[in-house]
Amino acid sequence: MSSTSEEQARARAEAEAYRAQNKVDRAKARTLTNMFWALLACFIVVAFLAVVTWRPKSEKINAVEYTAQLEDAKKVAPWVRGPAPMPDGWTATSVEFRAPEQSPITWHLGIVTTDKKYVGLEQSNVTNRGFQSDELGKTEDDGTTTVSGVVWQRKTLLDRENEHALVLIGSGVTTIVVGNAGYPALETFAATLR
């Protein structure tokens, strides 16, 4: 029995000595320098993976031909307007004309500017505030601006961030130029309407 007890005592002593030595070795390894090198290695791996897997998202603009539809719309509703000419570098991306059987008559043209901002043209033979509310949501008057001798009402859209509109009501037609491109771009576009 005593040899077994001695073996167990020796095994315990060796285990304790191993644990003590392991604790000392781990304490030596826990230095700021080692942590720096470990973090640097992790950063290099992450940077490598980011470079290898990263693909730039080039936002493709799908241009649409709008002039034929504009001419067709003008035959039905002579008050319909479109850009003539379109400002340089601006691209039409959406177009829609709702004919009289889909009363009220509406005309829409969506455009992306050279700065990748949006400008939209909305026209209708509805002159009440319902059309404006449908197209713009809640708005706040922001003064007026004169474009090619015509006074437009400026509006700030309260439901959409950084969006503004120019509104012109006259001769039984509501014309809205809206977007996030800022008033100067909206005015530039309004000046091209023919």
PDB file of C-alpha atoms in Angstrom:
ATOM      1  CA  MET A   1       0.000   0.000   0.000  1.00  0.00           C
ATOM      2  CA  SER A   2       2.755   2.427   0.822  1.00  0.00           C
ATOM      3  CA  SER A   3       4.311   2.138  -2.642  1.00  0.00           C
ATOM      4  CA  THR A   4       0.925   2.915  -4.180  1.00  0.00           C
ATOM      5  CA  SER A   5       0.531   5.899  -1.858  1.00  0.00           C
ATOM      6  CA  GLU A   6       4.013   7.066  -2.719  1.00  0.00           C
ATOM      7  CA  GLU A   7       3.238   6.740  -6.462  1.00  0.00           C
ATOM      8  CA  GLN A   8       0.036   8.699  -6.064  1.00  0.00           C
ATOM      9  CA  ALA A   9       1.824  11.374  -4.041  1.00  0.00           C
ATOM     10  CA  ARG A  10       4.580  11.561  -6.640  1.00  0.00           C
ATOM     11  CA  ALA A  11       1.997  11.760  -9.475  1.00  0.00           C
ATOM     12  CA  ARG A  12       0.209  14.566  -7.627  1.00  0.00           C
ATOM     13  CA  ALA A  13       3.471  16.389  -7.059  1.00  0.00           C
ATOM     14  CA  GLU A  14       4.398  16.058 -10.751  1.00  0.00           C
ATOM     15  CA  ALA A  15       0.944  17.265 -11.794  1.00  0.00           C
ATOM     16  CA  GLU A  16       1.206  20.260  -9.471  1.00  0.00           C
ATOM     17  CA  ALA A  17       4.709  21.010 -10.725  1.00  0.00           C
ATOM     18  CA  TYR A  18       3.464  20.751 -14.336  1.00  0.00           C
ATOM     19  CA  ARG A  19       0.538  23.092 -13.586  1.00  0.00           C
ATOM     20  CA  ALA A  20       2.838  25.564 -11.861  1.00  0.00           C
ATOM     21  CA  GLN A  21       5.305  25.505 -14.765  1.00  0.00           C
ATOM     22  CA  ASN A  22       2.423  25.829 -17.271  1.00  0.00           C
ATOM     23  CA  LYS A  23       1.085  28.833 -15.357  1.00  0.00           C
ATOM     24  CA  VAL A  24       4.522  30.462 -15.446  1.00  0.00           C
ATOM     25  CA  ASP A  25       4.902  29.731 -19.176  1.00  0.00           C
ATOM     26  CA  ARG A  26       1.446  31.161 -19.969  1.00  0.00           C
ATOM     27  CA  ALA A  27       2.198  34.275 -17.930  1.00  0.00           C
ATOM     28  CA  LYS A  28       5.406  34.775 -19.939  1.00  0.00           C
ATOM     29  CA  ALA A  29       3.457  34.422 -23.203  1.00  0.00           C
ATOM     30  CA  ARG A  30       0.868  37.039 -22.197  1.00  0.00           C
ATOM     31  CA  THR A  31       2.828  40.117 -23.136  1.00  0.00           C
ATOM     32  CA  LEU A  32       1.785  43.239 -24.953  1.00  0.00           C
ATOM     33  CA  THR A  33       4.218  42.399 -27.744  1.00  0.00           C
ATOM     34  CA  ASN A  34       2.697  38.974 -28.313  1.00  0.00           C
ATOM     35  CA  MET A  35      -0.805  40.447 -28.285  1.00  0.00           C
ATOM     36  CA  PHE A  36       0.295  43.041 -30.850  1.00  0.00           C
ATOM     37  CA  TRP A  37       1.672  40.353 -33.187  1.00  0.00           C
ATOM     38  CA  ALA A  38      -1.470  38.240 -32.818  1.00  0.00           C
ATOM     39  CA  LEU A  39      -3.700  41.199 -33.632  1.00  0.00           C
ATOM     40  CA  LEU A  40      -1.495  42.129 -36.578  1.00  0.00           C
ATOM     41  CA  ALA A  41      -1.744  38.582 -37.939  1.00  0.00           C
ATOM     42  CA  CYS A  42      -5.552  38.693 -37.594  1.00  0.00           C
ATOM     43  CA  PHE A  43      -5.690  42.089 -39.300  1.00  0.00           C
ATOM     44  CA  ILE A  44      -3.561  40.834 -42.211  1.00  0.00           C
ATOM     45  CA  VAL A  45      -5.848  37.825 -42.711  1.00  0.00           C
ATOM     46  CA  VAL A  46      -8.987  39.983 -42.601  1.00  0.00           C
ATOM     47  CA  ALA A  47      -7.463  42.576 -44.969  1.00  0.00           C
ATOM     48  CA  PHE A  48      -6.433  39.843 -47.395  1.00  0.00           C
ATOM     49  CA  LEU A  49      -9.934  38.338 -47.386  1.00  0.00           C
ATOM     50  CA  ALA A  50     -11.501  41.780 -47.857  1.00  0.00           C
ATOM     51  CA  VAL A  51      -9.267  42.537 -50.852  1.00  0.00           C
ATOM     52  CA  VAL A  52      -9.831  39.136 -52.451  1.00  0.00           C
ATOM     53  CA  THR A  53     -13.619  39.069 -52.002  1.00  0.00           C
ATOM     54  CA  TRP A  54     -14.508  42.776 -52.418  1.00  0.00           C
ATOM     55  CA  ARG A  55     -16.308  43.689 -55.602  1.00  0.00           C
ATOM     56  CA  PRO A  56     -17.177  47.320 -56.276  1.00  0.00           C
ATOM     57  CA  LYS A  57     -20.891  47.896 -56.712  1.00  0.00           C
ATOM     58  CA  SER A  58     -21.219  49.844 -59.888  1.00  0.00           C
ATOM     59  CA  GLU A  59     -24.750  51.085 -59.904  1.00  0.00           C
ATOM     60  CA  LYS A  60     -25.987  50.431 -63.384  1.00  0.00           C
ATOM     61  CA  ILE A  61     -28.414  53.002 -64.718  1.00  0.00           C
ATOM     62  CA  ASN A  62     -30.993  51.518 -67.044  1.00  0.00           C
ATOM     63  CA  ALA A  63     -31.750  54.216 -69.580  1.00  0.00           C
ATOM     64  CA  VAL A  64     -35.139  54.296 -71.269  1.00  0.00           C
ATOM     65  CA  GLU A  65     -36.188  55.934 -74.516  1.00  0.00           C
ATOM     66  CA  TYR A  66     -38.908  58.418 -73.672  1.00  0.00           C
ATOM     67  CA  THR A  67     -39.247  60.656 -76.734  1.00  0.00           C
ATOM     68  CA  ALA A  68     -41.647  58.391 -78.667  1.00  0.00           C
ATOM     69  CA  GLN A  69     -43.938  58.054 -75.662  1.00  0.00           C
ATOM     70  CA  LEU A  70     -43.716  61.818 -75.077  1.00  0.00           C
ATOM     71  CA  GLU A  71     -44.850  62.502 -78.648  1.00  0.00           C
ATOM     72  CA  ASP A  72     -47.719  60.012 -78.311  1.00  0.00           C
ATOM     73  CA  ALA A  73     -48.759  61.630 -75.013  1.00  0.00           C
ATOM     74  CA  LYS A  74     -48.749  65.108 -76.603  1.00  0.00           C
ATOM     75  CA  LYS A  75     -51.179  63.891 -79.285  1.00  0.00           C
ATOM     76  CA  VAL A  76     -53.682  62.941 -76.571  1.00  0.00           C
ATOM     77  CA  ALA A  77     -52.855  65.691 -74.071  1.00  0.00           C
ATOM     78  CA  PRO A  78     -51.186  68.737 -75.703  1.00  0.00           C
ATOM     79  CA  TRP A  79     -50.255  70.120 -72.276  1.00  0.00           C
ATOM     80  CA  VAL A  80     -47.769  67.299 -71.613  1.00  0.00           C
ATOM     81  CA  ARG A  81     -44.198  68.607 -71.419  1.00  0.00           C
ATOM     82  CA  GLY A  82     -40.801  66.986 -71.633  1.00  0.00           C
ATOM     83  CA  PRO A  83     -37.171  68.099 -71.681  1.00  0.00           C
ATOM     84  CA  ALA A  84     -36.004  69.567 -74.962  1.00  0.00           C
ATOM     85  CA  PRO A  85     -33.144  68.989 -74.809  1.00  0.00           C
ATOM     86  CA  MET A  86     -32.314  66.772 -71.832  1.00  0.00           C
ATOM     87  CA  PRO A  87     -29.493  68.364 -69.765  1.00  0.00           C
ATOM     88  CA  ASP A  88     -26.077  66.941 -70.696  1.00  0.00           C
ATOM     89  CA  GLY A  89     -25.261  63.686 -68.915  1.00  0.00           C
ATOM     90  CA  TRP A  90     -28.767  63.245 -67.487  1.00  0.00           C
ATOM     91  CA  THR A  91     -30.476  59.930 -68.219  1.00  0.00           C
ATOM     92  CA  ALA A  92     -34.177  59.081 -68.375  1.00  0.00           C
ATOM     93  CA  THR A  93     -34.811  55.935 -66.325  1.00  0.00           C
ATOM     94  CA  SER A  94     -38.611  55.673 -66.187  1.00  0.00           C
ATOM     95  CA  VAL A  95     -41.537  56.913 -68.257  1.00  0.00           C
ATOM     96  CA  GLU A  96     -45.292  56.415 -67.970  1.00  0.00           C
ATOM     97  CA  PHE A  97     -48.347  57.968 -69.587  1.00  0.00           C
ATOM     98  CA  ARG A  98     -51.839  57.144 -68.399  1.00  0.00           C
ATOM     99  CA  ALA A  99     -54.380  57.773 -71.155  1.00  0.00           C
ATOM    100  CA  PRO A 100     -57.813  59.399 -70.696  1.00  0.00           C
ATOM    101  CA  GLU A 101     -59.637  56.113 -70.078  1.00  0.00           C
ATOM    102  CA  GLN A 102     -57.498  55.860 -66.930  1.00  0.00           C
ATOM    103  CA  SER A 103     -58.693  59.274 -65.723  1.00  0.00           C
ATOM    104  CA  PRO A 104     -57.074  61.430 -64.573  1.00  0.00           C
ATOM    105  CA  ILE A 105     -54.457  61.816 -67.290  1.00  0.00           C
ATOM    106  CA  THR A 106     -50.952  61.639 -65.841  1.00  0.00           C
ATOM    107  CA  TRP A 107     -47.442  61.856 -67.288  1.00  0.00           C
ATOM    108  CA  HIS A 108     -44.305  60.752 -65.448  1.00  0.00           C
ATOM    109  CA  LEU A 109     -40.657  60.977 -66.408  1.00  0.00           C
ATOM    110  CA  GLY A 110     -37.879  59.876 -64.031  1.00  0.00           C
ATOM    111  CA  ILE A 111     -34.305  61.035 -64.559  1.00  0.00           C
ATOM    112  CA  VAL A 112     -30.884  60.471 -62.988  1.00  0.00           C
ATOM    113  CA  THR A 113     -28.491  63.425 -63.081  1.00  0.00           C
ATOM    114  CA  THR A 114     -24.747  63.297 -63.681  1.00  0.00           C
ATOM    115  CA  ASP A 115     -24.354  63.426 -59.871  1.00  0.00           C
ATOM    116  CA  LYS A 116     -26.509  60.259 -59.530  1.00  0.00           C
ATOM    117  CA  LYS A 117     -29.372  62.294 -58.050  1.00  0.00           C
ATOM    118  CA  TYR A 118     -33.036  61.863 -58.943  1.00  0.00           C
ATOM    119  CA  VAL A 119     -35.285  64.350 -60.736  1.00  0.00           C
ATOM    120  CA  GLY A 120     -38.865  63.443 -61.564  1.00  0.00           C
ATOM    121  CA  LEU A 121     -41.497  65.141 -63.676  1.00  0.00           C
ATOM    122  CA  GLU A 122     -45.141  64.561 -62.728  1.00  0.00           C
ATOM    123  CA  GLN A 123     -47.967  66.165 -64.723  1.00  0.00           C
ATOM    124  CA  SER A 124     -51.730  65.794 -64.582  1.00  0.00           C
ATOM    125  CA  ASN A 125     -54.923  67.440 -65.671  1.00  0.00           C
ATOM    126  CA  VAL A 126     -55.899  67.472 -61.977  1.00  0.00           C
ATOM    127  CA  THR A 127     -55.353  70.828 -60.304  1.00  0.00           C
ATOM    128  CA  ASN A 128     -56.610  70.111 -56.789  1.00  0.00           C
ATOM    129  CA  ARG A 129     -54.275  69.483 -53.870  1.00  0.00           C
ATOM    130  CA  GLY A 130     -55.052  65.748 -53.988  1.00  0.00           C
ATOM    131  CA  PHE A 131     -52.659  65.186 -56.894  1.00  0.00           C
ATOM    132  CA  GLN A 132     -49.881  67.077 -55.094  1.00  0.00           C
ATOM    133  CA  SER A 133     -50.493  65.098 -51.907  1.00  0.00           C
ATOM    134  CA  ASP A 134     -50.429  61.806 -53.810  1.00  0.00           C
ATOM    135  CA  GLU A 135     -47.150  62.668 -55.523  1.00  0.00           C
ATOM    136  CA  LEU A 136     -45.349  64.527 -52.741  1.00  0.00           C
ATOM    137  CA  GLY A 137     -46.890  63.547 -49.406  1.00  0.00           C
ATOM    138  CA  LYS A 138     -46.673  66.199 -46.704  1.00  0.00           C
ATOM    139  CA  THR A 139     -44.970  69.380 -47.843  1.00  0.00           C
ATOM    140  CA  GLU A 140     -44.006  72.783 -46.535  1.00  0.00           C
ATOM    141  CA  ASP A 141     -43.945  75.924 -48.671  1.00  0.00           C
ATOM    142  CA  ASP A 142     -40.399  77.175 -49.272  1.00  0.00           C
ATOM    143  CA  GLY A 143     -40.947  80.372 -51.253  1.00  0.00           C
ATOM    144  CA  THR A 144     -41.021  80.751 -55.006  1.00  0.00           C
ATOM    145  CA  THR A 145     -38.578  80.703 -57.863  1.00  0.00           C
ATOM    146  CA  THR A 146     -38.810  82.100 -61.375  1.00  0.00           C
ATOM    147  CA  VAL A 147     -37.794  79.827 -64.237  1.00  0.00           C
ATOM    148  CA  SER A 148     -37.894  81.218 -67.794  1.00  0.00           C
ATOM    149  CA  GLY A 149     -40.218  83.993 -66.638  1.00  0.00           C
ATOM    150  CA  VAL A 150     -42.663  81.604 -64.926  1.00  0.00           C
ATOM    151  CA  VAL A 151     -43.122  81.605 -61.133  1.00  0.00           C
ATOM    152  CA  TRP A 152     -43.005  78.148 -59.531  1.00  0.00           C
ATOM    153  CA  GLN A 153     -43.882  77.331 -55.918  1.00  0.00           C
ATOM    154  CA  ARG A 154     -40.993  75.758 -53.992  1.00  0.00           C
ATOM    155  CA  LYS A 155     -41.851  72.947 -51.581  1.00  0.00           C
ATOM    156  CA  THR A 156     -39.861  70.917 -49.072  1.00  0.00           C
ATOM    157  CA  LEU A 157     -41.017  67.316 -48.766  1.00  0.00           C
ATOM    158  CA  LEU A 158     -41.471  66.475 -45.101  1.00  0.00           C
ATOM    159  CA  ASP A 159     -41.857  62.705 -45.553  1.00  0.00           C
ATOM    160  CA  ARG A 160     -38.695  62.286 -47.653  1.00  0.00           C
ATOM    161  CA  GLU A 161     -35.239  63.346 -46.587  1.00  0.00           C
ATOM    162  CA  ASN A 162     -33.458  65.997 -48.687  1.00  0.00           C
ATOM    163  CA  GLU A 163     -36.193  66.132 -51.343  1.00  0.00           C
ATOM    164  CA  HIS A 164     -37.721  69.268 -52.774  1.00  0.00           C
ATOM    165  CA  ALA A 165     -40.249  70.106 -55.451  1.00  0.00           C
ATOM    166  CA  LEU A 166     -41.231  72.881 -57.807  1.00  0.00           C
ATOM    167  CA  VAL A 167     -44.980  73.083 -58.423  1.00  0.00           C
ATOM    168  CA  LEU A 168     -46.739  74.967 -61.201  1.00  0.00           C
ATOM    169  CA  ILE A 169     -50.525  75.048 -61.496  1.00  0.00           C
ATOM    170  CA  GLY A 170     -52.151  76.743 -64.460  1.00  0.00           C
ATOM    171  CA  SER A 171     -54.405  76.253 -67.491  1.00  0.00           C
ATOM    172  CA  GLY A 172     -56.001  73.177 -65.903  1.00  0.00           C
ATOM    173  CA  VAL A 173     -52.649  71.400 -65.462  1.00  0.00           C
ATOM    174  CA  THR A 174     -50.430  70.629 -62.462  1.00  0.00           C
ATOM    175  CA  THR A 175     -46.723  70.265 -63.212  1.00  0.00           C
ATOM    176  CA  ILE A 176     -44.369  69.006 -60.501  1.00  0.00           C
ATOM    177  CA  VAL A 177     -40.597  68.736 -60.743  1.00  0.00           C
ATOM    178  CA  VAL A 178     -39.389  66.763 -57.739  1.00  0.00           C
ATOM    179  CA  GLY A 179     -36.212  65.106 -56.527  1.00  0.00           C
ATOM    180  CA  ASN A 180     -33.200  65.033 -54.252  1.00  0.00           C
ATOM    181  CA  ALA A 181     -30.918  66.915 -56.664  1.00  0.00           C
ATOM    182  CA  GLY A 182     -31.538  70.307 -55.025  1.00  0.00           C
ATOM    183  CA  TYR A 183     -33.385  73.385 -56.233  1.00  0.00           C
ATOM    184  CA  PRO A 184     -30.735  74.457 -58.807  1.00  0.00           C
ATOM    185  CA  ALA A 185     -31.001  71.109 -60.629  1.00  0.00           C
ATOM    186  CA  LEU A 186     -34.794  71.142 -60.419  1.00  0.00           C
ATOM    187  CA  GLU A 187     -34.800  74.667 -61.887  1.00  0.00           C
ATOM    188  CA  THR A 188     -32.390  73.599 -64.646  1.00  0.00           C
ATOM    189  CA  PHE A 189     -34.736  70.764 -65.554  1.00  0.00           C
ATOM    190  CA  ALA A 190     -37.863  72.946 -65.369  1.00  0.00           C
ATOM    191  CA  ALA A 191     -36.218  75.354 -67.829  1.00  0.00           C
ATOM    192  CA  THR A 192     -35.932  72.542 -70.435  1.00  0.00           C
ATOM    193  CA  LEU A 193     -39.636  71.667 -70.419  1.00  0.00           C
ATOM    194  CA  ARG A 194     -41.314  72.284 -73.777  1.00  0.00           C
TER     195      ARG A 194
END
